């Protein structure tokens, strides 16, 4: 293997998040405005070969061993299983007999009924499905799509296809869906999926975020613990979620408290946007454009140097809770959540 990708604070990058499109078939209120999104021209979007090349440099040279596909909505990108198969064929450190990457995806779940098996068979292993209400009318109000049944079917299809684990991502917003915390916990226990509650972050395109709309992780844990007693699971490592197990053995929940309890000190990820910008933080204000290298005859050494340079500029952490915080110009769907 080549060198490890270590930033100036000593954190080693192991996880690459790849946005495969900025487009989406939903309009979640905390992510995209209902009207007026301007999509990237198709020619600006990286091809599967270009994405694979960046991933190959990260995996073979730098030992990155975890890749997550995201977007926008990754399932709206045509022929997605073809990309999954390309990434599943990569070997960590470039050893042909070595291990493959841990390949995961985050999706809104609405198309999984049709796609879950193909994605699994192409090599996808882990799946996170986003769902922010179990009530049909409210789901429609949040996503602007009457698609709760499709998402629930998608969860079943993912489990049936053998994707493991299947987790459910739920963004909680004060006054919108914070009365469903225990309903989600019950749903997860019954379906055998880990629900991950995510604090609302200032990355919405509509600029509706404010600190008092955030439901703090501690409040989420307390609400569930009062009904289904919980115990903290030790050893989170570089994972963003604090995990809690049900004391009666009925599974776990995760809480991603990016705003109230940032976990930047253990962050091990970088992100590639759909048009080839490398970002070292969700909240980064500076990006490295890899597309000129990919399309202009750049060598793998040049790509690797650009990646090292970007990682070298990774900051200690975001400053959402401080007056110095600068909101990124892009929304979550444009960065790749
Ligand atoms: N379309 C896919 C989906 O919704 O799962 C993948 C992309 S989406 C941007 C990735 C994750 O980011 C989702 O779980 C979504 O709920 C979350 N997300 C989007 N905007 C957010 C925000 N402002 N704060 C917290 N989470 C957000
Ligand atoms: Fe689309 Fe996902 Fe953003 Fe919702 S959160 S609008 S599903 S990209």
Coordinates of C-alpha atoms in Angstrom, one line a residue, residues 58-208:
X58 CA -8.2 6.9 -2.7
X59 CA -8.6 3.1 -2.1
X60 CA -5.4 1.7 -3.7
X61 CA -2.9 4.5 -2.7
X62 CA -4.3 5.8 0.5
X63 CA -6.0 2.8 1.9
X64 CA -9.5 4.3 2.1
X65 CA -11.7 1.3 2.9
X66 CA -15.2 2.7 3.1
X67 CA -17.2 4.3 0.3
X68 CA -20.8 5.7 0.6
X69 CA -22.8 6.7 -2.4
X70 CA -25.2 9.6 -1.9
X71 CA -26.6 12.7 -3.7
X72 CA -29.0 14.3 -4.4
X73 CA -30.9 11.0 -4.7
X74 CA -28.4 8.4 -6.0
X75 CA -31.1 6.1 -7.4
X76 CA -32.1 8.7 -10.0
X77 CA -28.7 8.3 -11.6
X78 CA -29.2 5.8 -14.6
X79 CA -27.4 2.4 -14.4
X80 CA -26.3 2.9 -10.8
X81 CA -25.6 -0.8 -10.3
X82 CA -22.9 -0.5 -12.9
X83 CA -21.0 2.0 -10.7
X84 CA -21.6 -0.1 -7.7
X85 CA -20.0 -3.1 -9.4
X86 CA -17.0 -1.0 -10.4
X87 CA -16.4 0.2 -6.9
X88 CA -17.0 -3.2 -5.4
X89 CA -14.2 -4.5 -7.6
X90 CA -11.6 -2.1 -6.0
X91 CA -9.1 -3.7 -3.5
X92 CA -7.8 -1.8 -0.5
X93 CA -4.1 -1.0 -1.0
X94 CA -4.2 -2.4 -4.6
X95 CA -3.5 -6.0 -3.6
X96 CA -5.5 -8.1 -6.0
X97 CA -6.1 -10.7 -3.3
X98 CA -6.9 -8.0 -0.7
X99 CA -10.2 -7.0 0.8
X100 CA -12.8 -4.9 -1.0
X101 CA -14.2 -1.7 0.3
X102 CA -17.2 -1.4 2.7
X103 CA -19.7 -0.2 0.2
X104 CA -22.8 1.7 1.4
X105 CA -25.5 4.1 0.1
X106 CA -27.9 6.7 1.5
X107 CA -31.2 7.0 -0.3
X108 CA -34.7 8.3 0.1
X109 CA -35.8 4.7 -0.5
X110 CA -38.6 5.5 -2.9
X111 CA -37.2 3.4 -5.8
X112 CA -35.8 0.5 -3.8
X113 CA -38.7 -1.8 -4.6
X114 CA -37.3 -1.9 -8.1
X115 CA -33.6 -1.6 -7.4
X116 CA -32.7 -3.2 -4.1
X117 CA -31.8 -6.6 -5.5
X118 CA -29.8 -5.3 -8.4
X119 CA -27.8 -3.0 -6.1
X120 CA -27.2 -5.9 -3.7
X121 CA -26.1 -8.2 -6.5
X122 CA -23.7 -5.6 -7.8
X123 CA -21.9 -5.5 -4.5
X124 CA -23.7 -2.9 -2.3
X125 CA -23.7 -4.0 1.3
X126 CA -25.1 -1.4 3.7
X127 CA -28.0 0.9 3.2
X128 CA -29.4 4.0 5.0
X129 CA -32.9 5.0 4.1
X130 CA -34.2 8.4 5.0
X131 CA -37.6 8.8 6.4
X132 CA -38.8 11.7 8.6
X133 CA -42.4 10.9 9.3
X134 CA -44.5 7.7 9.6
X135 CA -47.6 9.8 9.0
X136 CA -48.7 10.0 5.3
X137 CA -49.8 13.6 5.3
X138 CA -46.8 14.8 7.3
X139 CA -44.4 12.8 5.0
X140 CA -46.0 14.6 2.1
X141 CA -45.6 18.0 3.8
X142 CA -41.9 17.4 4.5
X143 CA -40.9 15.8 1.2
X144 CA -43.5 17.3 -1.1
X145 CA -44.1 13.8 -2.4
X146 CA -46.9 11.4 -1.4
X147 CA -44.4 8.5 -1.2
X148 CA -44.5 7.1 2.4
X149 CA -45.8 3.8 1.2
X150 CA -43.1 3.5 -1.5
X151 CA -40.4 4.2 1.1
X152 CA -41.9 1.7 3.6
X153 CA -42.0 -0.9 0.7
X154 CA -38.4 0.1 -0.1
X155 CA -37.3 -0.7 3.4
X156 CA -38.9 -4.2 3.1
X157 CA -37.3 -4.7 -0.3
X158 CA -33.9 -3.8 1.0
X159 CA -34.2 -6.2 3.9
X160 CA -35.5 -8.9 1.5
X161 CA -32.6 -8.4 -0.9
X162 CA -30.1 -9.1 1.9
X163 CA -28.7 -5.6 2.4
X164 CA -27.3 -5.6 5.9
X165 CA -27.5 -3.5 7.9
X166 CA -30.5 -1.4 6.8
X167 CA -30.7 1.8 8.8
X168 CA -33.3 4.5 8.8
X169 CA -32.1 8.2 8.9
X170 CA -34.6 10.6 10.5
X171 CA -33.9 14.3 10.7
X172 CA -35.8 15.8 13.6
X173 CA -37.1 19.4 13.5
X174 CA -38.7 21.1 16.4
X175 CA -42.4 21.6 15.9
X176 CA -42.4 19.5 12.7
X177 CA -41.8 15.9 13.6
X178 CA -40.3 15.8 17.1
X179 CA -43.5 14.2 18.4
X180 CA -42.7 11.1 16.4
X181 CA -39.4 10.1 18.3
X182 CA -41.0 7.2 20.2
X183 CA -43.0 6.1 17.1
X184 CA -39.8 5.8 15.1
X185 CA -38.1 3.9 18.0
X186 CA -41.1 1.5 18.0
X187 CA -41.0 1.1 14.2
X188 CA -37.2 0.3 14.3
X189 CA -37.7 -2.3 17.0
X190 CA -40.6 -4.0 15.1
X191 CA -38.8 -4.0 11.7
X192 CA -35.4 -4.8 13.0
X193 CA -33.8 -1.6 11.6
X194 CA -31.6 0.8 13.5
X195 CA -33.1 4.3 13.5
X196 CA -30.5 7.0 13.4
X197 CA -31.8 10.4 14.6
X198 CA -30.0 13.3 13.0
X199 CA -29.9 16.8 14.3
X200 CA -31.1 19.4 11.7
X201 CA -28.0 21.1 10.3
X202 CA -27.7 24.6 8.6
X203 CA -27.4 23.1 5.1
X204 CA -31.0 23.7 3.9
X205 CA -31.3 25.5 0.6
X206 CA -34.3 27.5 1.9
X207 CA -32.3 29.0 4.8
X208 CA -35.0 27.9 7.4

